[in-house]
Every structure is written in C-alpha cells, then in structure tokens.
Amino acid sequence: MKTVLLIARILLGVFITYGGVNHFLNPAMYAPFIPDFLPEALINYGSGILEIILGVGLFIPGYKQLAAFGIFLLMIAFLPLHVIDIFAANPAIGSKSAAYIRLPVQFVLIAWAWWVWKDIKK
C-alpha cells in the first residue's frame, strides 16, 4: 500500500506542477474561468505559481504535508468555478458535456489531495 500512496503522491505532484506550468504556456485556456471582477493576469499567473510551488512541494520531505494540504484547499477553492461553469450558457471548459465531466474530476482531485495529505500526516 505504501507504494500505491507514493505513486499517488508523485502523480499528484507531476499533475499539479504541469497544470501550473500550463498557466504560463496557455493562459487563454484559463481566462474564461476567471470572474470578470478579478484581475485576469494576476489570478491566472498567481494560480500557476501557486500550483507549481505546491506540486514541487510534494517532492520536498519537509514540505510535502503542507503542499498536499495546500493542494486540497486550492482544489476546493477552484470548485465553485466548475459549478458556475455548469450553469453558464457557454461553459469555459468548452461544452456542457465537458463541464459535467469536469465537475466530478474536481471532486476526484479534492479526494486525491486529501488522501495524499492524510497518508503523509501519519
């Protein structure tokens, strides 16, 4: 079981880090998710930096517990954006079907981060 949890932590770290890097490589992809009343560039690049820090943090022994909990909180913070997207006339994610798929994926990411954090905490 320890091997499965180690793989889960590594994959989560890679996935979150890649997502953070993608905020810089493809910022237009994230723009539709950012509410109009927020500064788009600051939120996009700030989220990217945070995701990179948290993803890399999962590989640093003294920071992996904090990083896992940070990812858990970040995924919860992103959850309302995906709920709003379901009700949008033109979902940011591309289509209603994609929005309906993406919402459960967000719950999987929340559970995944919680599971990794809980394991590190032991």
mmCIF file of N, CA, C and O in Angstrom, residues 12 16 53-60 62-73 113 116-117 120:
data_model
loop_
_atom_site.group_PDB
_atom_site.id
_atom_site.type_symbol
_atom_site.label_atom_id
_atom_site.label_comp_id
_atom_site.label_asym_id
_atom_site.label_seq_id
_atom_site.Cartn_x
_atom_site.Cartn_y
_atom_site.Cartn_z
ATOM 1 N N LEU A 12 0.286 13.117 -8.353
ATOM 2 C CA LEU A 12 -0.371 14.367 -7.998
ATOM 3 C C LEU A 12 0.605 15.536 -8.136
ATOM 4 O O LEU A 12 0.256 16.580 -8.685
ATOM 5 N N ILE A 16 -0.145 18.502 -10.787
ATOM 6 C CA ILE A 16 -0.354 19.874 -10.316
ATOM 7 C C ILE A 16 0.741 20.798 -10.854
ATOM 8 O O ILE A 16 0.461 21.926 -11.267
ATOM 9 N N ILE A 53 4.493 25.705 -7.040
ATOM 10 C CA ILE A 53 5.084 25.607 -5.695
ATOM 11 C C ILE A 53 4.524 24.410 -4.941
ATOM 12 O O ILE A 53 5.268 23.632 -4.342
ATOM 13 N N LEU A 54 3.200 24.248 -4.971
ATOM 14 C CA LEU A 54 2.584 23.136 -4.245
ATOM 15 C C LEU A 54 2.943 21.786 -4.870
ATOM 16 O O LEU A 54 3.207 20.818 -4.151
ATOM 17 N N GLY A 55 2.945 21.717 -6.191
ATOM 18 C CA GLY A 55 3.297 20.464 -6.864
ATOM 19 C C GLY A 55 4.728 20.041 -6.559
ATOM 20 O O GLY A 55 4.992 18.886 -6.204
ATOM 21 N N VAL A 56 5.651 20.974 -6.652
ATOM 22 C CA VAL A 56 7.059 20.686 -6.339
ATOM 23 C C VAL A 56 7.204 20.376 -4.851
ATOM 24 O O VAL A 56 7.993 19.506 -4.461
ATOM 25 N N GLY A 57 6.416 21.059 -4.029
ATOM 26 C CA GLY A 57 6.470 20.823 -2.587
ATOM 27 C C GLY A 57 6.178 19.387 -2.190
ATOM 28 O O GLY A 57 6.668 18.906 -1.162
ATOM 29 N N LEU A 58 5.405 18.672 -3.000
ATOM 30 C CA LEU A 58 5.128 17.260 -2.702
ATOM 31 C C LEU A 58 6.376 16.387 -2.783
ATOM 32 O O LEU A 58 6.386 15.262 -2.288
ATOM 33 N N PHE A 59 7.438 16.893 -3.406
ATOM 34 C CA PHE A 59 8.685 16.139 -3.543
ATOM 35 C C PHE A 59 9.740 16.538 -2.519
ATOM 36 O O PHE A 59 10.812 15.945 -2.478
ATOM 37 N N ILE A 60 9.444 17.528 -1.695
ATOM 38 C CA ILE A 60 10.408 18.019 -0.713
ATOM 39 C C ILE A 60 9.990 17.513 0.666
ATOM 40 O O ILE A 60 8.921 17.885 1.168
ATOM 41 N N GLY A 62 10.412 18.044 3.850
ATOM 42 C CA GLY A 62 9.926 18.909 4.911
ATOM 43 C C GLY A 62 8.660 19.684 4.561
ATOM 44 O O GLY A 62 8.050 20.310 5.422
ATOM 45 N N TYR A 63 8.255 19.642 3.292
ATOM 46 C CA TYR A 63 7.125 20.448 2.833
ATOM 47 C C TYR A 63 5.982 19.645 2.227
ATOM 48 O O TYR A 63 4.944 20.203 1.910
ATOM 49 N N LYS A 64 6.170 18.336 2.068
ATOM 50 C CA LYS A 64 5.154 17.570 1.341
ATOM 51 C C LYS A 64 3.799 17.527 2.037
ATOM 52 O O LYS A 64 2.767 17.558 1.379
ATOM 53 N N GLN A 65 3.769 17.522 3.360
ATOM 54 C CA GLN A 65 2.485 17.523 4.072
ATOM 55 C C GLN A 65 1.767 18.859 3.853
ATOM 56 O O GLN A 65 0.576 18.890 3.539
ATOM 57 N N LEU A 66 2.480 19.950 4.008
ATOM 58 C CA LEU A 66 1.905 21.278 3.791
ATOM 59 C C LEU A 66 1.461 21.435 2.340
ATOM 60 O O LEU A 66 0.384 21.982 2.066
ATOM 61 N N ALA A 67 2.263 20.950 1.406
ATOM 62 C CA ALA A 67 1.924 21.041 -0.019
ATOM 63 C C ALA A 67 0.654 20.255 -0.329
ATOM 64 O O ALA A 67 -0.215 20.742 -1.061
ATOM 65 N N ALA A 68 0.542 19.061 0.208
ATOM 66 C CA ALA A 68 -0.653 18.247 -0.041
ATOM 67 C C ALA A 68 -1.898 18.939 0.501
ATOM 68 O O ALA A 68 -2.946 18.972 -0.166
ATOM 69 N N PHE A 69 -1.793 19.505 1.682
ATOM 70 C CA PHE A 69 -2.950 20.211 2.258
ATOM 71 C C PHE A 69 -3.254 21.472 1.451
ATOM 72 O O PHE A 69 -4.417 21.821 1.245
ATOM 73 N N GLY A 70 -2.221 22.141 0.975
ATOM 74 C CA GLY A 70 -2.414 23.314 0.129
ATOM 75 C C GLY A 70 -3.124 22.968 -1.172
ATOM 76 O O GLY A 70 -4.002 23.706 -1.631
ATOM 77 N N ILE A 71 -2.761 21.835 -1.766
ATOM 78 C CA ILE A 71 -3.434 21.390 -2.989
ATOM 79 C C ILE A 71 -4.894 21.079 -2.691
ATOM 80 O O ILE A 71 -5.787 21.440 -3.461
ATOM 81 N N PHE A 72 -5.145 20.420 -1.575
ATOM 82 C CA PHE A 72 -6.515 20.130 -1.156
ATOM 83 C C PHE A 72 -7.331 21.428 -1.069
ATOM 84 O O PHE A 72 -8.428 21.523 -1.627
ATOM 85 N N LEU A 73 -6.797 22.435 -0.404
ATOM 86 C CA LEU A 73 -7.507 23.710 -0.262
ATOM 87 C C LEU A 73 -7.673 24.422 -1.609
ATOM 88 O O LEU A 73 -8.730 25.010 -1.878
ATOM 89 N N ALA A 113 -5.997 14.712 -3.213
ATOM 90 C CA ALA A 113 -5.128 15.551 -2.383
ATOM 91 C C ALA A 113 -5.335 15.236 -0.901
ATOM 92 O O ALA A 113 -4.366 15.163 -0.129
ATOM 93 N N VAL A 116 -3.608 11.869 -0.114
ATOM 94 C CA VAL A 116 -2.143 12.034 -0.042
ATOM 95 C C VAL A 116 -1.770 12.750 1.247
ATOM 96 O O VAL A 116 -0.844 12.342 1.948
ATOM 97 N N TRP A 117 -2.482 13.830 1.584
ATOM 98 C CA TRP A 117 -2.189 14.571 2.817
ATOM 99 C C TRP A 117 -2.358 13.679 4.039
ATOM 100 O O TRP A 117 -1.509 13.678 4.921
ATOM 101 N N ILE A 120 0.562 11.271 4.350
ATOM 102 C CA ILE A 120 1.812 11.932 4.778
ATOM 103 C C ILE A 120 1.742 12.274 6.260
ATOM 104 O O ILE A 120 2.735 12.190 6.975
#
